Tab-separated table of C-alpha atoms and ligand atoms in Angstrom:
chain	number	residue	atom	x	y	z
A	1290	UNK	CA	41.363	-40.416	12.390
A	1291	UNK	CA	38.964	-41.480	15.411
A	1292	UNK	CA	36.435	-38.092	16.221
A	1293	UNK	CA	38.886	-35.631	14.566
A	1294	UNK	CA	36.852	-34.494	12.133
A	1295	UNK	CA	36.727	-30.832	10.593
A	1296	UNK	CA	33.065	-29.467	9.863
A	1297	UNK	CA	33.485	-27.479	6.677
A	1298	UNK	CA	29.653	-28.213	6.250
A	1299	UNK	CA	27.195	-24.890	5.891
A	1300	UNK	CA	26.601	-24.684	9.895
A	1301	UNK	CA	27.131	-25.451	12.198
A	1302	UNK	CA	30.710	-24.780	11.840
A	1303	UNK	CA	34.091	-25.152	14.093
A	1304	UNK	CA	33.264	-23.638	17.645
A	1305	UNK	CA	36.252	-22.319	19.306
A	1306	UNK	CA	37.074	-24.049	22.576
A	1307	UNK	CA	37.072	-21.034	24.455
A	1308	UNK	CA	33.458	-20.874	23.870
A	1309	UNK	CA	32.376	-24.247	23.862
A	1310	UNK	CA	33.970	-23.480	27.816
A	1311	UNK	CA	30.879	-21.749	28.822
A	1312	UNK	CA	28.854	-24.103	27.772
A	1313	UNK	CA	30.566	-26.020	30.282
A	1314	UNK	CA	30.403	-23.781	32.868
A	1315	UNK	CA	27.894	-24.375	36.140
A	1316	UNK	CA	24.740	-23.622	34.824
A	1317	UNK	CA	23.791	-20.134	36.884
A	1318	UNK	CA	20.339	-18.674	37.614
A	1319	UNK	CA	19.211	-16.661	34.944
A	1320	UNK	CA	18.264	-14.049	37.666
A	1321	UNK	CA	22.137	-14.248	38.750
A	1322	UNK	CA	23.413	-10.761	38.344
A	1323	UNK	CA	26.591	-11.557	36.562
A	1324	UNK	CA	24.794	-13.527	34.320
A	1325	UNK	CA	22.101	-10.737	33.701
A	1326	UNK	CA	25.497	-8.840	33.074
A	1327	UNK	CA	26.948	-11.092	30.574
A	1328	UNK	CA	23.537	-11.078	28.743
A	1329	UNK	CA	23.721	-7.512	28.721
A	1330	UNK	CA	26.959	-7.265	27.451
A	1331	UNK	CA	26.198	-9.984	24.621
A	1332	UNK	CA	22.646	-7.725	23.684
A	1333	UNK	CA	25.245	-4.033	23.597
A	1334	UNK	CA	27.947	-6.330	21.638
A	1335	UNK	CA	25.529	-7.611	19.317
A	1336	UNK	CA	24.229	-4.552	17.762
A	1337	UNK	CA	27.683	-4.002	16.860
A	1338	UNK	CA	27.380	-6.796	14.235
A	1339	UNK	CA	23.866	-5.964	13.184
A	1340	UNK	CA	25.627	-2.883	12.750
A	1341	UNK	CA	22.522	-0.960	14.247
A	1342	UNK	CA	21.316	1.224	17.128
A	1343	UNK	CA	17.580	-0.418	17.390
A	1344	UNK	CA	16.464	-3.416	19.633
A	1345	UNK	CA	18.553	-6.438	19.158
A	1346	UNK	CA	17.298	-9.878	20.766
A	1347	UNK	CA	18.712	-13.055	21.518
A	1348	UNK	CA	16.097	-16.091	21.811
A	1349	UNK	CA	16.521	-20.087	22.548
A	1350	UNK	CA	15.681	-21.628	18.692
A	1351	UNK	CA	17.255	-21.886	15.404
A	1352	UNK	CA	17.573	-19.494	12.416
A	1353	UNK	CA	14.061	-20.683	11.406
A	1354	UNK	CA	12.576	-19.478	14.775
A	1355	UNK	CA	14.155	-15.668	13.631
A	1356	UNK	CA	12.668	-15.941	10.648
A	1357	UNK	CA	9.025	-17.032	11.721
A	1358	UNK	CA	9.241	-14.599	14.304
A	1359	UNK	CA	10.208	-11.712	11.990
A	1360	UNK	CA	7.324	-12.185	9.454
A	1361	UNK	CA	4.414	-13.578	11.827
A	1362	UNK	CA	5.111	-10.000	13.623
A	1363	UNK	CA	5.087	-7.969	10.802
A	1364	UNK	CA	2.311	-9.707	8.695
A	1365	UNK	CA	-1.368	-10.518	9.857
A	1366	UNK	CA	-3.540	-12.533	8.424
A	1367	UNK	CA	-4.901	-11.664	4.787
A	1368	UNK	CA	-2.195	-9.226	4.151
A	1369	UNK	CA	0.256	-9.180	1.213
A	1370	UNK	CA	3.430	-10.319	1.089
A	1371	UNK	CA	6.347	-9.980	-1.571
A	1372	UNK	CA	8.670	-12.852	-1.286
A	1373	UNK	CA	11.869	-12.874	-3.269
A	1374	UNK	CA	13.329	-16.094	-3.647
A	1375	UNK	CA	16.501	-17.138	-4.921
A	1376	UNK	CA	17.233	-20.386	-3.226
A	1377	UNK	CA	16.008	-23.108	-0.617
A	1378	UNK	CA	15.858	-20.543	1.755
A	1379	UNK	CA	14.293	-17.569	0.123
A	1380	UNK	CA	10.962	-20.528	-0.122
A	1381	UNK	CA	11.187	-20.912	3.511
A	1382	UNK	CA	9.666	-17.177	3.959
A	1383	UNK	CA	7.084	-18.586	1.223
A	1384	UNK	CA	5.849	-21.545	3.664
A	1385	UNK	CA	6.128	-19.621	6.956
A	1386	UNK	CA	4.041	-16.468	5.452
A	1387	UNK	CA	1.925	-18.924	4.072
A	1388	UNK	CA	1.330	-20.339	7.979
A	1389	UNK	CA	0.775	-17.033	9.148
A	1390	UNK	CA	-1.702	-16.548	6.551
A	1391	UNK	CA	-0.003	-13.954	4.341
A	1392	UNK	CA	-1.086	-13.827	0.706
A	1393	UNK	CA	2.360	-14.309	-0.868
A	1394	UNK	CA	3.549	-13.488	-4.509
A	1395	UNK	CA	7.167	-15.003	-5.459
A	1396	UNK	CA	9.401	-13.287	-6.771
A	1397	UNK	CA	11.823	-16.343	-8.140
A	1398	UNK	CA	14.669	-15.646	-9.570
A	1399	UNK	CA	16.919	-19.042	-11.016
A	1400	UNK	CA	18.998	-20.983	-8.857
A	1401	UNK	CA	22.525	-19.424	-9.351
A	1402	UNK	CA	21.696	-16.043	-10.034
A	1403	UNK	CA	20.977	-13.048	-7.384
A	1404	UNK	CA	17.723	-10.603	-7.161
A	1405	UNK	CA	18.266	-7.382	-9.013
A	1406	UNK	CA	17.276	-3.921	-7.530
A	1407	UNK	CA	15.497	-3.583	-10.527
A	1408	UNK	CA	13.168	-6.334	-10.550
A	1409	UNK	CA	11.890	-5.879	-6.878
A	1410	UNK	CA	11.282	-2.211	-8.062
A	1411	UNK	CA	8.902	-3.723	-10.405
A	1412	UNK	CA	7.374	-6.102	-8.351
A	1413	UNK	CA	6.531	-3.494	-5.962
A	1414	UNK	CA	4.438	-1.702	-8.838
A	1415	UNK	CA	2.145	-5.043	-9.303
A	1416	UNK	CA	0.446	-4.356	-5.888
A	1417	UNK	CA	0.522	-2.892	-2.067
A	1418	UNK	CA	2.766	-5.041	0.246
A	1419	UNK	CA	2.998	-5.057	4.121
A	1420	UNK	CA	6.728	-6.649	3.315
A	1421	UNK	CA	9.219	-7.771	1.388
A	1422	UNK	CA	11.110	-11.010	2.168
A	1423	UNK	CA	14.696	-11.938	1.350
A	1424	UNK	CA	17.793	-14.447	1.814
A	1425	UNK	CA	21.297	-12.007	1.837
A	1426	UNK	CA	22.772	-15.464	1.289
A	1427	UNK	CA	21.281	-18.329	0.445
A	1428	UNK	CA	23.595	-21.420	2.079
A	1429	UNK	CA	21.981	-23.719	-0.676
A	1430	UNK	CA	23.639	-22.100	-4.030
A	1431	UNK	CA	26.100	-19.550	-2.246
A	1432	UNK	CA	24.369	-16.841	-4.117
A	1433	UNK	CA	24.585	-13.353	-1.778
A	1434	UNK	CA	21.932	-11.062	-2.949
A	1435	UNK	CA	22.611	-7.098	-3.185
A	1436	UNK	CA	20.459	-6.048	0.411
A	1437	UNK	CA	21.576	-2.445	0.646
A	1438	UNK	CA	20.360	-1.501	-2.921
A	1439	UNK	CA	17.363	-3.679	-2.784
A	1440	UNK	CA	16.429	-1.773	0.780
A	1441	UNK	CA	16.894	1.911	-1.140
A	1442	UNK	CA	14.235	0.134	-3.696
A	1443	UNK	CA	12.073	-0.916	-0.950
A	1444	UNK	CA	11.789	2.291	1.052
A	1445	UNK	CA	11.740	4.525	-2.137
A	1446	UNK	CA	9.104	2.880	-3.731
A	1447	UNK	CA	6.912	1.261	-1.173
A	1448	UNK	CA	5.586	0.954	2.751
A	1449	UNK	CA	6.584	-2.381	3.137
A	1450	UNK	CA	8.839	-3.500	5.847
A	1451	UNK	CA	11.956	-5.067	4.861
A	1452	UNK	CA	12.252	-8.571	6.305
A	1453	UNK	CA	16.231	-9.608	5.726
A	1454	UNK	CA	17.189	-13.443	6.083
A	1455	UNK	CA	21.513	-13.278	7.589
A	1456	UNK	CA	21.828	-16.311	8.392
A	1457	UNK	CA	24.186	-17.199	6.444
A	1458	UNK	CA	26.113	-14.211	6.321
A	1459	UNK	CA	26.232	-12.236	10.025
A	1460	UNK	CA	29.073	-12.607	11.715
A	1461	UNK	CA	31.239	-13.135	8.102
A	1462	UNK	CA	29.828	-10.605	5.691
A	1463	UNK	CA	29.103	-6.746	6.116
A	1464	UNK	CA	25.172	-6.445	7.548
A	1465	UNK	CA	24.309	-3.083	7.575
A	1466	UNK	CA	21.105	-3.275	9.199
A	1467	UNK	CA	20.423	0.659	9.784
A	1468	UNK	CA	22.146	1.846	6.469
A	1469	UNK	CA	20.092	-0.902	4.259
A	1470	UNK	CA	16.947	0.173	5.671
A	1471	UNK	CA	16.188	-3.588	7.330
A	1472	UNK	CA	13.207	-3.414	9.596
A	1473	UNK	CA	13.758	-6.806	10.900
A	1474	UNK	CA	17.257	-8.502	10.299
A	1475	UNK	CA	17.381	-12.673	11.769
A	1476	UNK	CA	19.774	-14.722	12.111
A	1477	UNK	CA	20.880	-17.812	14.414
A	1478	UNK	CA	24.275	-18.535	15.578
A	1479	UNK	CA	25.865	-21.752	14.347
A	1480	UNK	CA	27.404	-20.136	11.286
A	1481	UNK	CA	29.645	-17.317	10.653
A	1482	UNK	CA	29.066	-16.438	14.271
A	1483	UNK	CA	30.786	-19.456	15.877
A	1484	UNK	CA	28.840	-21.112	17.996
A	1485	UNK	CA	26.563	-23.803	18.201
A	1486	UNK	CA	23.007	-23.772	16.885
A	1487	UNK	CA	20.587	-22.824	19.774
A	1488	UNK	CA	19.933	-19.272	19.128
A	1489	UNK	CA	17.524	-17.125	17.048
A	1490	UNK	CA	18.872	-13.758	16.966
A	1491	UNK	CA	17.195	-10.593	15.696
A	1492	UNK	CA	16.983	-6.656	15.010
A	1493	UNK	CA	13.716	-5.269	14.717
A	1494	UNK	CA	13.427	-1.306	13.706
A	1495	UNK	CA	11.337	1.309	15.710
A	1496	UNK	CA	9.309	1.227	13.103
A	1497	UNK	CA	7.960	-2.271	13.640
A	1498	UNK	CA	7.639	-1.757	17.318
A	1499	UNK	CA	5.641	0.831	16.772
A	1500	UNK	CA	3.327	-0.823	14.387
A	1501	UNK	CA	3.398	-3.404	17.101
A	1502	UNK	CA	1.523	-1.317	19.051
A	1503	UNK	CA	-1.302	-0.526	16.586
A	1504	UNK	CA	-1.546	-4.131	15.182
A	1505	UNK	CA	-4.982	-5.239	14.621
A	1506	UNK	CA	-4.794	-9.043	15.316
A	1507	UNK	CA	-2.943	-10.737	17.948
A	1508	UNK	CA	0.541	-12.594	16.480
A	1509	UNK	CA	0.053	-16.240	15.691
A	1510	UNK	CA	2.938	-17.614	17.986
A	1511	UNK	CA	3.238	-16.665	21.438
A	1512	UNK	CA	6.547	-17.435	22.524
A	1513	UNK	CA	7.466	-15.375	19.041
A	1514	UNK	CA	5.497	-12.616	20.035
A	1515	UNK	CA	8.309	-9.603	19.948
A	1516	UNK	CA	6.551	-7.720	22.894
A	1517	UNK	CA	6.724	-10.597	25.054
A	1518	UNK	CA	10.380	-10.488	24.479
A	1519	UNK	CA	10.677	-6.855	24.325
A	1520	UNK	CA	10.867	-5.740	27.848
A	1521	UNK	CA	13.646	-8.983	28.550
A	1522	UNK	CA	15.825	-7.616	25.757
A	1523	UNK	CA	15.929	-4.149	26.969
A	1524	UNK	CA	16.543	-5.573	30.497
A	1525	UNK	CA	17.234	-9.076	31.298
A	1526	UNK	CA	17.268	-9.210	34.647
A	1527	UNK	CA	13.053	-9.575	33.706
A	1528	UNK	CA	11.190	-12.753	32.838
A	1529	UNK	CA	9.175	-14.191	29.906
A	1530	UNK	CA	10.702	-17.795	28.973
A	1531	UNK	CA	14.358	-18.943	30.757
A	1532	UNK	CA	16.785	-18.160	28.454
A	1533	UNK	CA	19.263	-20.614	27.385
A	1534	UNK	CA	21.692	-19.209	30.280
A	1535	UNK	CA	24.968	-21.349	28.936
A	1536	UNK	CA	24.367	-20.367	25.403
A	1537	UNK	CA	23.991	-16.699	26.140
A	1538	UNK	CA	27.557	-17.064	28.055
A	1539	UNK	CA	28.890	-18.607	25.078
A	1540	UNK	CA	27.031	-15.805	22.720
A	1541	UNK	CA	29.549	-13.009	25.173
A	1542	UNK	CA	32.148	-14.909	24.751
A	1543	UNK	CA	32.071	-14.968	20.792
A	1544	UNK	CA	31.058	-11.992	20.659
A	1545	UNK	CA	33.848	-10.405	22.282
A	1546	UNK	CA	36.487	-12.486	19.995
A	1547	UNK	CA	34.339	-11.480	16.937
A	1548	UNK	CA	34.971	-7.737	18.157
A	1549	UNK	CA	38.519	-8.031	19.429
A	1550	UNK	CA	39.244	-9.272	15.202
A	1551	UNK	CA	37.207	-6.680	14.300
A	1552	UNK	CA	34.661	-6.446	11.667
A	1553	UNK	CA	36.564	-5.058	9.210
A	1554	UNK	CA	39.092	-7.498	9.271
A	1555	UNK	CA	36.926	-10.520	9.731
A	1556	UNK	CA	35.417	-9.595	6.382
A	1557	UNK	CA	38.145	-9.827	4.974
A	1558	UNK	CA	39.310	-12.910	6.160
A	1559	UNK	CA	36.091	-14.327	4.761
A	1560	UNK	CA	36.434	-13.020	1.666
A	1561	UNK	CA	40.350	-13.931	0.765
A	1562	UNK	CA	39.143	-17.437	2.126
A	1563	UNK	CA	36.435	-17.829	-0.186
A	1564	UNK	CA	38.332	-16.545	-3.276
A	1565	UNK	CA	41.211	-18.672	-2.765
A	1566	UNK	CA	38.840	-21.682	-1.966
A	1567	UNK	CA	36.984	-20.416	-5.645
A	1568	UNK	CA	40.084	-20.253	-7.499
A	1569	UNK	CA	41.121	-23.685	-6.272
A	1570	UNK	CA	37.887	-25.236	-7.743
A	1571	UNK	CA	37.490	-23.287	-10.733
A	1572	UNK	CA	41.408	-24.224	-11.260
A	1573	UNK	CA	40.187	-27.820	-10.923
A	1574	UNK	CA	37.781	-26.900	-14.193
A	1575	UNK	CA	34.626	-27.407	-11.614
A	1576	UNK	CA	31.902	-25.416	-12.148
A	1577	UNK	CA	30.709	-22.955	-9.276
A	1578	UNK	CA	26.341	-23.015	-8.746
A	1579	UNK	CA	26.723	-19.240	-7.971
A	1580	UNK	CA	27.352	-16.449	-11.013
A	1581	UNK	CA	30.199	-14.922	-11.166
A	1582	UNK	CA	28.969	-11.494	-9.774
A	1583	UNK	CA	26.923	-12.929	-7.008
A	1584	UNK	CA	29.089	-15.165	-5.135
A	1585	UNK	CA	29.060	-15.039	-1.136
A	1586	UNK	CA	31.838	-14.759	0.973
A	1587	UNK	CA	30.607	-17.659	3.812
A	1588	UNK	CA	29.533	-20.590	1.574
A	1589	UNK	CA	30.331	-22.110	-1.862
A	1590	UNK	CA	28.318	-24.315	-3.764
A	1591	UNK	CA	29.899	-26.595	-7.045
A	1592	UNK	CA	28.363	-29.014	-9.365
A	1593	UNK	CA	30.529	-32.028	-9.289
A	1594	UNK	CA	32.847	-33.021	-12.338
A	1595	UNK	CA	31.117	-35.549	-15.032
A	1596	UNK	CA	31.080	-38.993	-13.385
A	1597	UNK	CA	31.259	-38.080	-9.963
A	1598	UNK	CA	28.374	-39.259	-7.001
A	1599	UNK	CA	27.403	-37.108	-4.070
A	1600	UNK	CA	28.125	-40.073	-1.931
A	1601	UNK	CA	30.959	-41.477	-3.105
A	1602	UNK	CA	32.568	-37.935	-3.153
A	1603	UNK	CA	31.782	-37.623	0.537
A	1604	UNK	CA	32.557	-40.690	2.252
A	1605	UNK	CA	35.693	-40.369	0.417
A	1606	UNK	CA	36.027	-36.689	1.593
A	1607	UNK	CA	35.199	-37.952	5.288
A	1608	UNK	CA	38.172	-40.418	4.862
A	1609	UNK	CA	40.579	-37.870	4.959
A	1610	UNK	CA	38.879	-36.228	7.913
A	1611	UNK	CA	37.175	-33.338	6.079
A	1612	UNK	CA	33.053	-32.640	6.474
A	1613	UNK	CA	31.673	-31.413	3.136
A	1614	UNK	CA	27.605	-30.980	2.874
A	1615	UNK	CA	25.852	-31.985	-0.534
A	1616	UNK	CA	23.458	-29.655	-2.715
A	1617	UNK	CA	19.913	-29.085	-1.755
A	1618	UNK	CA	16.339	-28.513	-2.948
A	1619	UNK	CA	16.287	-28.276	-7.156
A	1620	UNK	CA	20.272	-29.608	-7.469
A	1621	UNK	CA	19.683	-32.083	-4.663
A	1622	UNK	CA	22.808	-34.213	-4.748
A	1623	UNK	CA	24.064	-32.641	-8.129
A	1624	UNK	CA	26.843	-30.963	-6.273
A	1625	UNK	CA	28.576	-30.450	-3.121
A	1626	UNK	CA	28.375	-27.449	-0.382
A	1627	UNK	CA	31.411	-26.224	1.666
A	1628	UNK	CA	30.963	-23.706	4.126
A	1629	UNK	CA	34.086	-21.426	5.038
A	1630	UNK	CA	32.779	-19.215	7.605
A	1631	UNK	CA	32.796	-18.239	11.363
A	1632	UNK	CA	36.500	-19.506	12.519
A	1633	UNK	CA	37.906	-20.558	9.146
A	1634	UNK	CA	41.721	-19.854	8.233
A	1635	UNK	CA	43.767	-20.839	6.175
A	1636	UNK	CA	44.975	-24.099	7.315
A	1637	UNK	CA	41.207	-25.404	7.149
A	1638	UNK	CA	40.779	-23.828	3.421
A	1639	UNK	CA	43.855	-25.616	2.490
A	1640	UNK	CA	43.203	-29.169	4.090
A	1641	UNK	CA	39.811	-28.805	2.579
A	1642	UNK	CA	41.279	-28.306	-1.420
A	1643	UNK	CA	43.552	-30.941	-0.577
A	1644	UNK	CA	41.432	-33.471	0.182
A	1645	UNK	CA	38.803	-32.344	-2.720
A	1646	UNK	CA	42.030	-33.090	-4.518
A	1647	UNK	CA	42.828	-36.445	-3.511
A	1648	UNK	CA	38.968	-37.462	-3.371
A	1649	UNK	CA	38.553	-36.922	-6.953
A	1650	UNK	CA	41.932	-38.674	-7.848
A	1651	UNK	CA	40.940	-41.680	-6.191
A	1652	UNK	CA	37.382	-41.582	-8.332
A	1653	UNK	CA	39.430	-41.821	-11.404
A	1654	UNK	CA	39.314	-37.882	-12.205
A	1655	UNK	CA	42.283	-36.712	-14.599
A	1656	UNK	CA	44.025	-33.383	-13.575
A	1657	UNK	CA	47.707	-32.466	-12.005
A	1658	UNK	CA	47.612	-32.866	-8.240
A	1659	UNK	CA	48.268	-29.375	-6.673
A	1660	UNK	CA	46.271	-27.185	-9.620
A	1661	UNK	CA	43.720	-26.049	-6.619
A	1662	UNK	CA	45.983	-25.928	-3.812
A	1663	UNK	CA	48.390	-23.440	-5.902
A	1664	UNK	CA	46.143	-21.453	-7.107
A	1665	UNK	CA	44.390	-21.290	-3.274
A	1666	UNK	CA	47.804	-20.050	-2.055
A	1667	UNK	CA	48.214	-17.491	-4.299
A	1668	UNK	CA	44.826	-16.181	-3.437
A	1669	UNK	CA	46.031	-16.710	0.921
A	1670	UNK	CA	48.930	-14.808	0.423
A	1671	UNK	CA	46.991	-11.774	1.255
A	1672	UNK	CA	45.742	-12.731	4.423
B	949	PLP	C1	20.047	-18.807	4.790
B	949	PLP	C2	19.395	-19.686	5.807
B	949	PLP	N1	18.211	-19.338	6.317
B	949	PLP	C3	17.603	-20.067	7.245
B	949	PLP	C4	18.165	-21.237	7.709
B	949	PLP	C5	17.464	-22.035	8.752
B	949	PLP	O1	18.214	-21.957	9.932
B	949	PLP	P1	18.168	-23.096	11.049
B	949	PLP	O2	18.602	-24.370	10.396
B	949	PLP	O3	19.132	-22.616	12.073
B	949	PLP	O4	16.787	-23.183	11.534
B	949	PLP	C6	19.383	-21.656	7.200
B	949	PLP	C7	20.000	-22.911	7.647
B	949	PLP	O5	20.964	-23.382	7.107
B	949	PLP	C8	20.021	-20.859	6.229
B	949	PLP	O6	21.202	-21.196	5.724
């Protein structure tokens, strides 16, 4: 199989060539005007995913950077801090409110399961927060929490700022930053927005640049600081730090083919994806990590059948030429992670089953070859 290899990992996932092109283009100026154009272009285009009319921005980092940058903004020193947490990532708000000194209290809901509306409503009774923290999906069970409802909770029944980890889902799932109430939305780009890592991007809400303004202590990162970054973002043909001038191109250019499918339909596509690539497993009697009524549209996560190793299972899988990630965190190893996100169709979906197929034939497991890949194609037919 030599390098042909296809990533159906969590992120990064496939990049299309046509952007991995300007990556290869001549690296311009980042004062060049067409470049200052593109980025311009890339900043208008990007709202359109956010799905929001506030300040988008586009930084050099990965998805963590967004997320530090999002709370260490919002949060100073001493203040409270309500962190739901419903995976591997919801704890990384934990440990990066925690370095920005925020007093945290967890809300932790069990691996598998999603935050209800109702038990953030209560939390938010316990004591006064300056924000709420939360993972729309977490990429290490493939549990999507419900954002927009647990927003209304937020903003009927507290101050707080609503801090919004999508990751995991922008680009691939609907992220209604202005309708769910999200004061600051971050992401990064090597997932459902096909490219490859190297960018934090973010939506902050007036209403946190305006308590930017008033904030008593300086923020604890300076190249984080969201008014350092401010004036770029609302025109970059300005200075802070270069920006990553081949990434930005490539940010246009997938932008514009994320737009040109449009949003609606990219959704879809997600979802038909997933639930084909769910009935195939369930069909193979494997048991999802997500509950039924909380299962995201970018990533699934499965406990392997009785008998079956996490290694094993993927050397195997990388035989045949297929990428699979294991389980993290509290079911480290206990089960396997494949992402189906960004520029996934159906031929990738159905490679994928196929070789899950064959893998766990040649580890001795007992079912009819072609029980997922039937029941996938039932599920594609819709596409
Ligand atoms: C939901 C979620 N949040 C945050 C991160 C961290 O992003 P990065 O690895 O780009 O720093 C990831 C990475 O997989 C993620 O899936």
């Amino acid at each position: 199989m030599g390098e042909r290899k296809l990533l159906m990992i969590p992120g990064p996932t496939n990049v299309d060539p046509a952007v991995l092109r300007e990556l290869s283009k001549p690296t311009p100026a980042h004062t060049d005007p067409l470049f200052i154009e593109s980025f311009k272009e890339a900043l208008e285009n990007l709202k359109h995913v956010f799905m929001t009319k506030r300040q988008v921005f586009a930084i050099a980092g990965s998805g963590t950077l967004a997320l530090e940058v999002g709370v260490a903004n919002i949060v100073e020193p001493g203040e409270r801090i309500l962190n739901v947490v419903t995976g591997y990532f919801g704890d990384y708000f934990v440990r990066i409110s925690k370095a920005h000194g925020a007093v945290c209290k967890v809300l932790e809901v069990p691996w598998g399961k999603c935050a209800e509306p109702n038990q953030v409503k209560e939390a938010l009774k316990e004591d006064d927060y300056k924000a709420v923290t939360i993972t729309h999906v977490d990429t290490s069970t493939g549990v999507v929490n419900p954002i927009g409802e647990i927003g209304a909770v937020v903003k009927e029944n507290s101050e707080a700022f609503y801090i919004v980890d999508a990751v995991c889902s922008l680009g691939g799932m609907e992220v209604r930053v202005d309708d769910w109430k999200i004061d600051a939305c971050v992401s990064g780009s090597q997932k459902c927005m096909g490219l490859p890592p190297g960018l934090a991007l973010l939506s902050i809400s007036d209403r946190v640049l305006n308590f930017l303004e008033k904030r008593k202590t300086p923020v604890g990162m300076w190249y984080g600081d969201i008014k350092n970054w401010l004036p770029i973002m609302m025109d970059p043909s300005k200075y802070f730090a270069t920006p990553p001038v081949n990434m930005i191109y490539a940010l246009s250019e997938s932008l514009k083919a994320i737009l040109a499918e449009g949003l609606e339909q990219r959704f879809r596509r997600h979802h038909i994806i997933a639930e084909a690539f769910r009935a195939a497993i369930e069909a193979l009697n494997i048991r999802l990590v997500a509950d039924t009524k909380c299962r995201a549209d970018t990533i699934t996560a499965a406990y392997y059948p009785e008998k079956i190793e996490d290694a094993p299972f993927r050397d195997e899988m990388r035989k045949h030429g297929i990428v699979v990630a294991s389980t993290i965190g509290l079911i480290r190893s206990k089960g396997f992670r494949v992402g189906h996100m960004g520029n996934v169709g159906q031929n990738d979906i159905l490679s994928t089953i196929g070789a899950i197929e064959t893998t766990l034939a040649n580890l001795g497991c007992k079912f009819s070859m072609g029980t997922g890949l039937g029941a996938a194609q039932d599920r594609l037919v819709a596409l």
